[in-house]
PDB file of C-alpha atoms in Angstrom:
ATOM      1  CA  UNK A   1     131.468  82.435 152.306  1.00  0.00           C
ATOM      2  CA  UNK A   2     132.457  82.197 156.018  1.00  0.00           C
ATOM      3  CA  UNK A   3     135.695  83.982 157.008  1.00  0.00           C
ATOM      4  CA  UNK A   4     138.741  81.940 157.822  1.00  0.00           C
ATOM      5  CA  UNK A   5     139.858  81.696 161.457  1.00  0.00           C
ATOM      6  CA  UNK A   6     143.216  83.284 160.721  1.00  0.00           C
ATOM      7  CA  UNK A   7     145.376  84.277 157.702  1.00  0.00           C
ATOM      8  CA  UNK A   8     144.372  86.258 154.542  1.00  0.00           C
ATOM      9  CA  UNK A   9     141.417  86.057 152.324  1.00  0.00           C
ATOM     10  CA  UNK A  10     140.479  87.402 148.911  1.00  0.00           C
ATOM     11  CA  UNK A  11     137.512  89.722 148.813  1.00  0.00           C
ATOM     12  CA  UNK A  12     135.889  91.958 146.221  1.00  0.00           C
ATOM     13  CA  UNK A  13     135.757  95.678 147.102  1.00  0.00           C
ATOM     14  CA  UNK A  14     133.321  98.106 145.329  1.00  0.00           C
ATOM     15  CA  UNK A  15     131.465 101.261 146.002  1.00  0.00           C
ATOM     16  CA  UNK A  16     127.697 100.796 145.411  1.00  0.00           C
ATOM     17  CA  UNK A  17     125.310 103.676 145.171  1.00  0.00           C
ATOM     18  CA  UNK A  18     122.422 104.006 147.598  1.00  0.00           C
ATOM     19  CA  UNK A  19     119.417 103.128 145.249  1.00  0.00           C
ATOM     20  CA  UNK A  20     116.809 104.780 147.605  1.00  0.00           C
ATOM     21  CA  UNK A  21     118.590 108.059 147.643  1.00  0.00           C
ATOM     22  CA  UNK A  22     118.518 108.213 143.799  1.00  0.00           C
ATOM     23  CA  UNK A  23     114.809 107.215 143.793  1.00  0.00           C
ATOM     24  CA  UNK A  24     113.845 109.832 146.307  1.00  0.00           C
ATOM     25  CA  UNK A  25     115.920 112.506 144.569  1.00  0.00           C
ATOM     26  CA  UNK A  26     114.311 111.503 141.179  1.00  0.00           C
ATOM     27  CA  UNK A  27     110.782 111.930 142.773  1.00  0.00           C
ATOM     28  CA  UNK A  28     111.612 115.393 144.206  1.00  0.00           C
ATOM     29  CA  UNK A  29     113.076 116.536 140.943  1.00  0.00           C
ATOM     30  CA  UNK A  30     109.911 115.188 139.193  1.00  0.00           C
ATOM     31  CA  UNK A  31     107.735 117.080 141.620  1.00  0.00           C
ATOM     32  CA  UNK A  32     109.595 120.376 140.985  1.00  0.00           C
ATOM     33  CA  UNK A  33     109.467 119.910 137.250  1.00  0.00           C
ATOM     34  CA  UNK A  34     105.777 119.028 137.414  1.00  0.00           C
ATOM     35  CA  UNK A  35     104.966 122.206 139.441  1.00  0.00           C
ATOM     36  CA  UNK A  36     106.915 124.375 136.944  1.00  0.00           C
ATOM     37  CA  UNK A  37     105.217 122.738 133.917  1.00  0.00           C
ATOM     38  CA  UNK A  38     101.765 123.049 135.515  1.00  0.00           C
ATOM     39  CA  UNK A  39     102.280 126.705 136.355  1.00  0.00           C
ATOM     40  CA  UNK A  40     103.732 127.460 132.964  1.00  0.00           C
ATOM     41  CA  UNK A  41     100.689 126.089 131.158  1.00  0.00           C
ATOM     42  CA  UNK A  42      97.733 128.410 130.607  1.00  0.00           C
ATOM     43  CA  UNK A  43      94.483 127.971 132.451  1.00  0.00           C
ATOM     44  CA  UNK A  44      91.555 126.500 130.413  1.00  0.00           C
ATOM     45  CA  UNK A  45      87.762 126.593 130.733  1.00  0.00           C
ATOM     46  CA  UNK A  46      87.707 122.843 131.519  1.00  0.00           C
ATOM     47  CA  UNK A  47      90.375 122.552 134.254  1.00  0.00           C
ATOM     48  CA  UNK A  48      91.488 124.882 136.996  1.00  0.00           C
ATOM     49  CA  UNK A  49      95.151 125.854 137.428  1.00  0.00           C
ATOM     50  CA  UNK A  50      95.368 123.666 140.579  1.00  0.00           C
ATOM     51  CA  UNK A  51      94.014 120.606 138.879  1.00  0.00           C
ATOM     52  CA  UNK A  52      96.681 121.084 136.030  1.00  0.00           C
ATOM     53  CA  UNK A  53      99.481 121.523 138.577  1.00  0.00           C
ATOM     54  CA  UNK A  54      98.478 118.459 140.501  1.00  0.00           C
ATOM     55  CA  UNK A  55      98.173 116.310 137.295  1.00  0.00           C
ATOM     56  CA  UNK A  56     101.585 117.404 136.176  1.00  0.00           C
ATOM     57  CA  UNK A  57     103.065 116.810 139.546  1.00  0.00           C
ATOM     58  CA  UNK A  58     101.744 113.183 139.697  1.00  0.00           C
ATOM     59  CA  UNK A  59     102.894 112.383 136.167  1.00  0.00           C
ATOM     60  CA  UNK A  60     106.467 113.870 136.530  1.00  0.00           C
ATOM     61  CA  UNK A  61     106.838 112.447 140.138  1.00  0.00           C
ATOM     62  CA  UNK A  62     106.290 109.000 138.666  1.00  0.00           C
ATOM     63  CA  UNK A  63     108.656 109.657 135.721  1.00  0.00           C
ATOM     64  CA  UNK A  64     111.288 111.044 138.317  1.00  0.00           C
ATOM     65  CA  UNK A  65     111.071 108.085 140.466  1.00  0.00           C
ATOM     66  CA  UNK A  66     111.616 105.821 137.581  1.00  0.00           C
ATOM     67  CA  UNK A  67     114.484 107.877 136.081  1.00  0.00           C
ATOM     68  CA  UNK A  68     116.123 107.998 139.563  1.00  0.00           C
ATOM     69  CA  UNK A  69     115.830 104.189 139.786  1.00  0.00           C
ATOM     70  CA  UNK A  70     117.385 103.652 136.256  1.00  0.00           C
ATOM     71  CA  UNK A  71     120.213 106.037 137.039  1.00  0.00           C
ATOM     72  CA  UNK A  72     120.950 104.181 140.227  1.00  0.00           C
ATOM     73  CA  UNK A  73     120.888 100.709 138.525  1.00  0.00           C
ATOM     74  CA  UNK A  74     123.351 102.083 135.832  1.00  0.00           C
ATOM     75  CA  UNK A  75     125.676 103.399 138.382  1.00  0.00           C
ATOM     76  CA  UNK A  76     125.452 100.095 140.289  1.00  0.00           C
ATOM     77  CA  UNK A  77     126.407  98.205 137.126  1.00  0.00           C
ATOM     78  CA  UNK A  78     129.388 100.565 136.626  1.00  0.00           C
ATOM     79  CA  UNK A  79     130.480  99.953 140.183  1.00  0.00           C
ATOM     80  CA  UNK A  80     130.517  96.174 139.537  1.00  0.00           C
ATOM     81  CA  UNK A  81     132.716  96.820 136.476  1.00  0.00           C
ATOM     82  CA  UNK A  82     135.065  98.843 138.543  1.00  0.00           C
ATOM     83  CA  UNK A  83     135.275  96.437 141.449  1.00  0.00           C
ATOM     84  CA  UNK A  84     138.750  95.230 142.424  1.00  0.00           C
ATOM     85  CA  UNK A  85     139.951  92.236 144.302  1.00  0.00           C
ATOM     86  CA  UNK A  86     141.675  92.870 147.586  1.00  0.00           C
ATOM     87  CA  UNK A  87     143.451  90.628 150.192  1.00  0.00           C
ATOM     88  CA  UNK A  88     142.303  91.087 153.748  1.00  0.00           C
ATOM     89  CA  UNK A  89     143.982  89.894 156.821  1.00  0.00           C
ATOM     90  CA  UNK A  90     141.697  87.851 159.065  1.00  0.00           C
ATOM     91  CA  UNK A  91     142.442  88.387 162.718  1.00  0.00           C
ATOM     92  CA  UNK A  92     141.078  86.114 165.562  1.00  0.00           C
ATOM     93  CA  UNK A  93     138.884  87.474 168.297  1.00  0.00           C
ATOM     94  CA  UNK A  94     140.437  89.227 171.238  1.00  0.00           C
ATOM     95  CA  UNK A  95     141.863  86.988 173.942  1.00  0.00           C
ATOM     96  CA  UNK A  96     138.893  85.844 176.138  1.00  0.00           C
ATOM     97  CA  UNK A  97     141.074  85.681 179.131  1.00  0.00           C
ATOM     98  CA  UNK A  98     141.831  89.427 178.880  1.00  0.00           C
ATOM     99  CA  UNK A  99     140.028  91.483 181.611  1.00  0.00           C
ATOM    100  CA  UNK A 100     136.970  93.352 180.391  1.00  0.00           C
ATOM    101  CA  UNK A 101     136.565  96.975 181.294  1.00  0.00           C
ATOM    102  CA  UNK A 102     133.883  97.229 183.876  1.00  0.00           C
ATOM    103  CA  UNK A 103     130.991  99.505 183.071  1.00  0.00           C
ATOM    104  CA  UNK A 104     130.413 102.377 185.578  1.00  0.00           C
ATOM    105  CA  UNK A 105     127.658 101.472 187.962  1.00  0.00           C
ATOM    106  CA  UNK A 106     124.451 103.250 187.460  1.00  0.00           C
ATOM    107  CA  UNK A 107     123.647 105.685 190.241  1.00  0.00           C
ATOM    108  CA  UNK A 108     120.352 105.806 191.956  1.00  0.00           C
ATOM    109  CA  UNK A 109     118.445 108.616 190.299  1.00  0.00           C
ATOM    110  CA  UNK A 110     116.280 109.469 193.310  1.00  0.00           C
ATOM    111  CA  UNK A 111     119.346 109.686 195.661  1.00  0.00           C
ATOM    112  CA  UNK A 112     121.095 112.440 193.738  1.00  0.00           C
ATOM    113  CA  UNK A 113     117.946 114.453 192.609  1.00  0.00           C
ATOM    114  CA  UNK A 114     118.667 118.040 193.489  1.00  0.00           C
ATOM    115  CA  UNK A 115     115.025 119.021 193.118  1.00  0.00           C
ATOM    116  CA  UNK A 116     112.972 119.381 196.322  1.00  0.00           C
ATOM    117  CA  UNK A 117     110.312 116.849 196.914  1.00  0.00           C
ATOM    118  CA  UNK A 118     106.581 117.791 197.242  1.00  0.00           C
ATOM    119  CA  UNK A 119     105.452 117.021 200.758  1.00  0.00           C
ATOM    120  CA  UNK A 120     101.916 116.577 199.484  1.00  0.00           C
ATOM    121  CA  UNK A 121     102.848 113.590 197.355  1.00  0.00           C
TER     122      UNK A 121
END
């Protein structure tokens, strides 16, 4: 929906969660839980402690990623329910006839270089 040139306009305002932050946080939490569960389990004759830890880390990381995504989606749905309508004031662009501030000119970097030059160059 394009904005009107001037006047007021109705819009919906809501705070949406950053989904990727929740997914990454869930993955990191899953990795930590996987390390703790892998280290808490006893070693067996079939698998080394490192293999058990890596297996648990991979399983809990996937579970954590999924859990983070689900939490983010639930919070996103709640933010839609809490959205509110606001009225905004649409203002036209600045006057094009107004003078623009001139950018300072770039100085020549070689002219003001305080380092001595190498005569062999």
